[in-house]
Short mmCIF file of C-alpha atoms in Angstrom, two decimals:
data_model
loop_
_atom_site.label_atom_id
_atom_site.label_comp_id
_atom_site.label_asym_id
_atom_site.label_seq_id
_atom_site.Cartn_x
_atom_site.Cartn_y
_atom_site.Cartn_z
CA MET A 1 125.54 66.05 126.54
CA GLN A 2 122.70 68.48 127.10
CA ILE A 3 124.28 70.89 124.61
CA VAL A 4 124.30 68.18 121.94
CA TYR A 5 120.67 67.37 122.67
CA VAL A 6 119.66 71.03 122.33
CA GLY A 7 121.55 71.12 119.03
CA ILE A 8 119.50 68.14 117.86
CA VAL A 9 116.29 69.91 118.91
CA PHE A 10 117.14 72.93 116.75
CA ALA A 11 118.21 70.62 113.92
CA VAL A 12 114.75 69.00 114.04
CA ILE A 13 113.09 72.43 113.78
CA ILE A 14 115.32 73.47 110.86
CA ILE A 15 114.78 70.18 108.98
CA VAL A 16 110.98 70.35 109.36
CA LEU A 17 110.98 73.95 108.10
CA ALA A 18 113.34 73.02 105.24
CA PHE A 19 110.74 70.50 104.04
CA GLY A 20 108.26 73.36 103.75
CA ARG A 21 106.10 72.32 106.68
CA PRO A 22 104.23 74.93 108.76
CA LEU A 23 105.92 76.53 111.74
CA HIS A 24 103.62 74.89 114.28
CA GLU A 25 104.70 71.45 113.06
CA ALA A 26 108.38 72.41 113.40
CA LEU A 27 107.82 73.72 116.93
CA ILE A 28 105.84 70.65 117.96
CA GLY A 29 108.67 68.55 116.53
CA GLY A 30 111.17 70.54 118.62
CA VAL A 31 109.12 70.11 121.80
CA THR A 32 108.72 66.39 121.11
CA ALA A 33 112.47 66.08 120.61
CA VAL A 34 113.11 67.74 123.99
CA ILE A 35 110.69 65.37 125.71
CA LEU A 36 112.27 62.29 124.13
CA LEU A 37 115.93 63.29 124.40
CA PHE A 38 115.70 64.49 127.98
CA ARG A 39 113.35 61.65 128.96
CA LEU A 40 110.70 63.84 130.52
CA THR A 41 107.76 62.10 132.11
CA PRO A 42 104.23 62.93 130.89
CA SER A 43 103.53 64.83 134.13
CA GLU A 44 106.71 66.92 133.69
CA ALA A 45 105.76 67.70 130.10
CA VAL A 46 102.22 68.71 131.05
CA ARG A 47 103.53 70.85 133.92
CA THR A 48 105.95 72.65 131.59
CA VAL A 49 103.25 73.34 128.97
CA SER A 50 100.79 74.62 131.58
CA SER A 51 103.46 76.90 133.07
CA VAL A 52 103.17 79.13 129.99
CA LEU A 53 99.59 79.90 131.00
CA THR A 54 100.35 80.25 134.71
CA ASN A 55 103.61 82.21 134.40
CA TRP A 56 102.66 85.89 134.08
CA SER A 57 105.65 86.85 131.93
CA SER A 58 104.62 84.30 129.30
CA LEU A 59 100.90 84.90 129.61
CA ALA A 60 101.49 88.67 129.28
CA VAL A 61 103.09 88.10 125.86
CA LEU A 62 99.96 86.30 124.62
CA LEU A 63 97.60 88.86 126.17
CA SER A 64 99.49 91.86 124.80
CA LEU A 65 99.61 90.24 121.36
CA TYR A 66 95.85 89.75 121.36
CA MET A 67 95.15 93.21 122.75
CA ILE A 68 97.43 95.01 120.28
CA THR A 69 95.66 93.10 117.49
CA PHE A 70 92.35 94.32 118.93
CA LEU A 71 93.67 97.91 119.02
CA GLN A 72 94.86 97.48 115.45
CA ARG A 73 91.32 96.49 114.43
CA ILE A 74 90.01 99.74 115.93
CA LEU A 75 92.66 101.80 114.14
CA GLU A 76 91.97 99.99 110.86
CA ALA A 77 88.23 100.59 111.17
CA ARG A 78 88.88 104.33 111.58
CA ARG A 79 91.71 104.35 108.98
CA GLN A 80 94.15 105.80 111.53
CA ILE A 81 97.24 103.86 110.34
CA LYS A 82 96.50 104.72 106.71
CA LEU A 83 95.98 108.38 107.55
CA ALA A 84 99.19 108.39 109.62
CA GLN A 85 101.07 107.09 106.60
CA GLU A 86 99.60 109.90 104.49
CA ASP A 87 100.79 112.35 107.16
CA LEU A 88 104.30 110.86 106.97
CA ASN A 89 104.17 111.21 103.18
CA GLY A 90 103.33 114.88 103.63
CA ILE A 91 106.02 115.57 106.23
CA PHE A 92 108.93 113.65 104.68
CA HIS A 93 107.66 112.77 101.19
CA ASN A 94 109.85 109.69 101.38
CA ARG A 95 108.76 106.02 101.38
CA ARG A 96 112.01 104.90 102.96
CA ILE A 97 111.51 107.13 105.98
CA ASN A 98 107.95 105.85 106.27
CA ALA A 99 109.13 102.25 106.45
CA ALA A 100 112.18 102.71 108.68
CA GLY A 101 111.05 105.69 110.77
CA ALA A 102 107.68 104.23 111.67
CA SER A 103 109.28 100.91 112.61
CA LEU A 104 111.87 102.66 114.79
CA PHE A 105 109.14 104.68 116.49
CA ILE A 106 106.85 101.71 117.08
CA GLY A 107 109.92 99.79 118.27
CA LEU A 108 109.84 101.99 121.35
CA LEU A 109 106.95 99.81 122.51
CA PRO A 110 108.42 96.89 124.50
CA SER A 111 105.94 94.39 123.13
CA ALA A 112 106.15 91.68 120.48
CA ALA A 113 102.69 92.74 119.36
CA SER A 114 104.11 96.05 118.06
CA MET A 115 105.46 93.98 115.14
CA LEU A 116 101.90 93.98 113.76
CA LEU A 117 101.79 97.76 113.47
CA CYS A 118 105.32 97.93 112.02
CA SER A 119 104.50 95.26 109.48
CA GLU A 120 101.40 97.05 108.26
CA ILE A 121 103.27 100.30 107.59
CA VAL A 122 106.26 98.54 105.99
CA ARG A 123 103.94 96.57 103.73
CA ASP A 124 102.14 99.70 102.55
CA ALA A 125 105.42 101.53 101.93
CA SER A 126 107.20 98.71 100.11
CA ASP A 127 104.53 96.71 98.26
CA GLY A 128 105.66 96.10 94.70
CA TYR A 129 109.30 96.86 95.51
CA LEU A 130 110.24 94.17 98.05
CA GLU A 131 109.30 90.50 98.30
CA PRO A 132 107.27 89.45 101.36
CA ARG A 133 110.33 87.89 103.08
CA GLU A 134 112.28 91.11 102.43
CA GLN A 135 109.40 93.13 103.87
CA ALA A 136 109.44 90.86 106.91
CA PHE A 137 113.18 91.50 107.31
CA VAL A 138 112.79 95.29 107.07
CA ALA A 139 109.93 95.34 109.59
CA SER A 140 111.76 93.09 112.06
CA TRP A 141 115.22 94.62 111.62
CA PHE A 142 114.22 98.26 112.09
CA ARG A 143 111.60 97.58 114.77
CA HIS A 144 114.27 95.94 116.94
CA ILE A 145 116.97 98.62 116.72
CA PRO A 146 115.61 100.50 119.79
CA GLU A 147 115.61 97.19 121.71
CA SER A 148 119.39 97.04 121.49
CA THR A 149 119.85 100.30 123.38
CA LEU A 150 116.89 101.65 125.31
CA PRO A 151 116.35 101.02 129.03
CA THR A 152 112.66 100.33 128.35
CA TYR A 153 113.76 96.79 127.54
CA THR A 154 114.56 94.12 130.13
CA GLY A 155 117.84 93.06 128.52
CA VAL A 156 119.42 96.50 128.77
CA LEU A 157 118.25 97.02 132.36
CA LEU A 158 119.43 93.58 133.43
CA MET A 159 122.84 93.98 131.82
CA ALA A 160 123.33 97.41 133.39
CA ASN A 161 122.31 96.06 136.79
CA LEU A 162 124.69 93.09 136.59
CA THR A 163 127.66 95.05 135.22
CA GLY A 164 127.33 98.37 137.04
CA VAL A 165 127.71 100.37 133.81
CA GLU A 166 125.80 103.67 133.75
CA ILE A 167 122.87 103.64 131.32
CA GLY A 168 123.87 107.02 129.88
CA THR A 169 127.44 105.85 129.24
CA PHE A 170 126.15 102.65 127.64
CA MET A 171 123.74 104.54 125.37
CA ALA A 172 126.53 106.85 124.24
CA GLY A 173 128.63 103.82 123.35
CA MET A 174 125.71 102.38 121.37
CA ALA A 175 125.59 105.32 118.94
CA VAL A 176 127.88 103.56 116.46
CA PRO A 177 126.08 100.17 116.68
CA VAL A 178 122.69 101.85 116.14
CA ALA A 179 124.04 103.72 113.12
CA THR A 180 125.53 100.46 111.81
CA LEU A 181 122.24 98.57 112.22
CA THR A 182 120.43 101.35 110.36
CA PHE A 183 123.04 101.43 107.58
CA LEU A 184 122.95 97.65 107.06
CA GLY A 185 119.17 97.65 106.78
CA TYR A 186 119.27 100.60 104.41
CA ILE A 187 122.02 99.41 102.08
CA LEU A 188 120.56 95.91 101.66
CA TYR A 189 116.84 96.53 101.24
CA LEU A 190 115.58 99.97 102.18
CA ARG A 191 117.38 101.73 99.33
CA ARG A 192 115.46 99.55 96.86
CA ILE A 193 112.25 101.29 97.90
CA PRO A 194 111.78 104.45 95.78
CA VAL A 195 111.83 107.75 97.61
CA GLU A 196 108.78 109.08 95.77
CA THR A 197 105.44 108.48 97.43
CA GLY A 198 103.25 109.22 94.42
CA THR A 199 101.39 111.87 96.41
CA PRO A 200 101.63 115.70 96.32
CA ALA A 201 104.17 117.37 98.61
CA SER A 202 102.84 118.81 101.84
CA ALA A 203 101.30 122.26 101.74
CA SER A 204 101.84 122.59 105.49
CA ARG A 205 104.19 120.24 107.31
CA GLY A 206 103.09 121.71 110.63
CA LYS A 207 99.49 120.64 109.98
CA ASP A 208 100.64 117.23 108.83
CA ALA A 209 102.66 116.82 112.03
CA LEU A 210 99.61 117.76 114.09
CA HIS A 211 97.48 115.31 112.12
CA LEU A 212 100.12 112.61 112.64
CA PHE A 213 99.87 113.16 116.39
CA CYS A 214 96.07 112.92 116.19
CA HIS A 215 96.23 109.68 114.23
CA LEU A 216 98.89 108.03 116.41
CA TRP A 217 97.83 109.36 119.82
CA SER A 218 96.92 105.82 120.92
CA LEU A 219 100.48 104.55 120.41
CA LEU A 220 101.89 107.63 122.12
CA LEU A 221 99.55 107.03 125.06
CA ILE A 222 100.87 103.48 125.45
CA LEU A 223 104.44 104.85 125.46
CA VAL A 224 103.63 107.53 128.04
CA LEU A 225 101.87 105.05 130.32
CA ILE A 226 104.84 102.67 130.16
CA LEU A 227 107.73 105.15 130.31
CA VAL A 228 106.31 107.87 132.55
CA PHE A 229 103.77 106.09 134.72
CA HIS A 230 105.50 102.67 134.71
CA PHE A 231 102.44 100.70 133.60
CA GLN A 232 102.96 97.11 132.53
CA VAL A 233 102.42 96.60 128.80
CA VAL A 234 99.12 94.74 129.24
CA ALA A 235 97.70 97.45 131.52
CA ALA A 236 98.88 100.25 129.21
CA VAL A 237 97.29 98.64 126.14
CA ALA A 238 94.06 97.88 128.02
CA ALA A 239 93.75 101.51 129.12
CA THR A 240 94.44 102.69 125.57
CA ILE A 241 91.81 100.33 124.12
CA LEU A 242 89.20 101.74 126.52
CA ALA A 243 90.17 105.29 125.59
CA SER A 244 90.05 104.42 121.87
CA ILE A 245 86.59 102.88 122.18
CA LEU A 246 85.37 106.16 123.72
CA VAL A 247 87.23 108.52 121.38
CA TYR A 248 86.31 106.65 118.18
CA ARG A 249 82.81 105.84 119.45
CA VAL A 250 83.15 102.16 118.73
CA LYS A 251 79.68 100.65 118.94
CA PRO A 252 79.01 97.37 120.80
CA ALA A 253 78.32 95.54 117.56
CA GLU A 254 81.67 96.72 116.18
CA TRP A 255 83.82 95.79 119.14
CA LYS A 256 82.13 92.42 119.44
CA ARG A 257 83.22 91.68 115.87
CA MET A 258 86.70 92.96 116.70
CA VAL A 259 86.92 90.71 119.77
CA ARG A 260 86.46 87.72 117.47
CA SER A 261 88.62 88.92 114.56
CA ALA A 262 91.51 89.88 116.86
CA PHE A 263 91.81 86.25 117.93
CA GLU A 264 94.15 85.13 115.16
CA LYS A 265 94.52 81.45 115.90
CA LYS A 266 97.60 80.84 113.77
CA MET A 267 99.62 83.72 115.19
CA LEU A 268 98.59 83.13 118.80
CA GLY A 269 99.06 79.38 118.45
CA ASN A 270 102.57 79.73 117.01
CA THR A 271 103.48 82.23 119.70
CA PHE A 272 102.22 79.88 122.40
CA LEU A 273 104.33 77.04 120.96
CA VAL A 274 107.44 79.25 120.89
CA LEU A 275 106.90 80.08 124.56
CA VAL A 276 106.40 76.38 125.33
CA LEU A 277 109.62 75.45 123.50
CA LYS A 278 111.43 78.18 125.42
CA GLU A 279 110.19 76.76 128.74
CA PHE A 280 111.25 73.24 127.80
CA ILE A 281 114.75 74.36 126.78
CA ALA A 282 115.13 76.47 129.93
CA GLY A 283 114.37 73.40 132.00
CA THR A 284 117.07 71.26 130.34
CA GLY A 285 119.97 72.96 132.14
CA ALA A 286 121.85 73.34 128.83
CA LEU A 287 122.66 77.00 129.48
CA GLU A 288 124.55 76.15 132.65
CA GLN A 289 126.85 73.86 130.66
CA LEU A 290 127.65 76.37 127.93
CA PRO A 291 130.48 78.26 129.72
CA ASP A 292 132.47 75.07 130.38
CA THR A 293 131.88 73.87 126.82
CA MET A 294 133.06 77.18 125.30
CA ALA A 295 136.08 77.51 127.61
CA VAL A 296 138.03 74.82 125.76
CA LEU A 297 137.94 76.71 122.45
CA PRO A 298 141.31 78.11 121.23
CA LEU A 299 140.03 81.69 120.99
CA PRO A 300 140.70 84.99 122.80
CA THR A 301 138.58 85.32 125.92
CA TYR A 302 136.38 88.11 124.54
CA LEU A 303 135.54 86.01 121.45
CA ILE A 304 134.70 83.01 123.62
CA PHE A 305 132.21 85.15 125.54
CA ALA A 306 130.85 86.60 122.30
CA LEU A 307 130.22 83.07 121.03
CA LEU A 308 128.76 82.08 124.40
CA PHE A 309 126.32 85.01 124.36
CA PHE A 310 125.36 84.37 120.73
CA VAL A 311 124.60 80.66 121.24
CA ALA A 312 122.84 81.22 124.58
CA THR A 313 120.61 83.91 123.05
CA VAL A 314 119.65 81.72 120.09
CA ILE A 315 118.76 78.91 122.51
CA SER A 316 116.88 80.75 125.22
CA GLY A 317 116.57 84.44 124.38
CA THR A 318 118.13 87.65 125.60
CA THR A 319 117.32 87.53 129.31
CA GLY A 320 118.67 84.02 129.94
CA ALA A 321 121.93 84.72 128.08
CA ILE A 322 122.58 87.95 129.98
CA ALA A 323 121.66 86.54 133.40
CA MET A 324 123.99 83.59 132.88
CA GLY A 325 126.88 85.22 131.02
CA ALA A 326 127.26 88.82 132.19
CA PRO A 327 128.68 88.06 135.67
CA LEU A 328 131.10 85.53 134.17
CA ALA A 329 132.25 87.86 131.39
CA PHE A 330 132.87 90.84 133.67
CA ALA A 331 134.74 88.64 136.14
CA ALA A 332 137.01 87.27 133.40
CA ILE A 333 137.67 90.43 131.33
CA PRO A 334 138.34 94.07 132.27
CA GLY A 335 134.83 95.31 131.57
CA GLY A 336 133.18 98.70 131.65
CA MET A 337 131.20 100.28 128.86
CA PRO A 338 133.13 98.69 125.93
CA LEU A 339 132.40 95.13 127.07
CA MET A 340 128.74 95.84 127.84
CA VAL A 341 128.27 97.47 124.43
CA TYR A 342 129.97 94.56 122.68
CA LEU A 343 127.99 91.85 124.47
CA MET A 344 124.70 93.68 123.97
CA CYS A 345 125.47 93.92 120.25
CA ILE A 346 126.13 90.17 120.12
CA VAL A 347 122.92 89.45 122.03
CA HIS A 348 120.95 91.74 119.73
CA ALA A 349 122.32 90.10 116.59
CA ALA A 350 121.61 86.60 117.91
CA SER A 351 118.05 87.48 118.93
CA GLN A 352 117.27 88.36 115.31
CA VAL A 353 117.85 84.75 114.24
CA SER A 354 116.51 82.88 117.27
CA PRO A 355 113.54 80.54 116.68
CA THR A 356 112.48 81.33 120.25
CA HIS A 357 112.09 85.05 119.44
CA VAL A 358 108.34 85.71 119.38
CA CYS A 359 108.61 88.82 117.16
CA LEU A 360 110.05 86.77 114.31
CA VAL A 361 107.04 84.47 114.50
CA VAL A 362 104.67 87.45 114.37
CA ALA A 363 106.49 88.99 111.38
CA SER A 364 106.63 85.73 109.42
CA ASP A 365 102.94 85.07 110.08
CA TYR A 366 101.97 88.60 109.00
CA PHE A 367 103.84 88.44 105.69
CA HIS A 368 102.95 84.75 105.13
CA VAL A 369 106.54 83.59 104.88
CA ARG A 370 108.22 80.70 106.63
CA LEU A 371 110.21 81.48 109.75
CA GLY A 372 113.18 79.74 108.17
CA GLU A 373 113.04 82.16 105.21
CA LEU A 374 113.12 85.16 107.53
CA ILE A 375 116.02 83.74 109.53
CA GLN A 376 117.85 82.89 106.30
CA LYS A 377 117.52 86.53 105.20
CA THR A 378 118.64 87.85 108.56
CA LEU A 379 121.54 85.54 109.47
CA PRO A 380 124.19 86.98 107.08
CA VAL A 381 123.33 90.52 108.18
CA SER A 382 123.49 89.57 111.87
CA LEU A 383 126.88 87.90 111.42
CA THR A 384 128.18 90.93 109.49
CA PHE A 385 127.04 93.15 112.34
CA CYS A 386 128.83 90.91 114.86
CA ALA A 387 132.08 91.13 112.86
CA LEU A 388 131.87 94.93 112.62
CA MET A 389 131.10 95.24 116.32
CA THR A 390 134.12 93.09 117.18
CA VAL A 391 136.28 95.67 115.41
CA TYR A 392 134.40 98.45 117.20
CA TYR A 393 135.00 96.75 120.57
CA LYS A 394 138.74 96.58 119.92
CA ILE A 395 138.74 100.31 119.06
CA LEU A 396 136.80 101.16 122.25
CA VAL A 397 139.26 99.16 124.34
CA LEU A 398 142.25 100.95 122.76
CA PHE A 399 140.86 104.43 123.32
#
């Protein structure tokens, strides 16, 4: 019955969004539906809401989102993102590479707040050629491609740990999925952006590359601190903000204004509500019932697990789906690299249409489109990717 109730919760969210209401109303409606359907007491509800602010993993999302916005304000004040885009124009002289390449690069940052930086570059590269909801799709789709494969992300590390598949072997198997994700994004929207940048070709690509490094050193520093020195995202961004204040000589009056302007109530509020909804759904126990519910379906075992992973990811996100499903899948099916690649592809596709995915909230807020519009744009592409990866899985198993 819990599965039915969760379905009703998502139906409430979809209906509220379909009536053109703001995202926060849809999320509050979803949370209210959970409380009523699962008969939670007021104290249980209050405890669940407060857990978002006491649980470090949730609080870190909100802090990193605010801090990346603050860093963005510094970079905007010194025109660093704009200058970096001019450098990209000089090096590649190609708007499409600006939009996709920058998003892929920024996607190396394991933080939902990186969506802000991706969105800014995609908007500048595609304004006048794509609608806002199409821009939101491009920013979200390309920013998340690294998340499907790289061991800087929790999902990949958790899956590898639970399945025993070597990271290097997994990444080799993901070459085709990554190329497919890139191709789908390109053929649908990216190709509609003209190649020409409207600026002169570079006189010295070497100088432009050096300038690009100078203008994006702050993002590179965050990456180095996370990947090499194993900083947490919040600590890495905090250190980078301090360095940026010194390097760019941000005056007290400036950073005080930035402290206020970086607090974007709508974006932070929506993100908080998504995290609250996620906590409520996690506490329902619906995920634990999914395997038994799916087992009765008249489908091959690998498709049952694909459906299980897809639904579980939409409901609770990547980590919950992998933690619950990976041990079951590898116990039921001869596994190895092919199965891990296939399930990670399914998880990735589902995460792009999950209302509990914080990045989608950030992208929709940035481009001023409804979350439902972004999901509507993404769903057919995600399902196409799942179908293609099912064929790819069968080929991997054969060979």
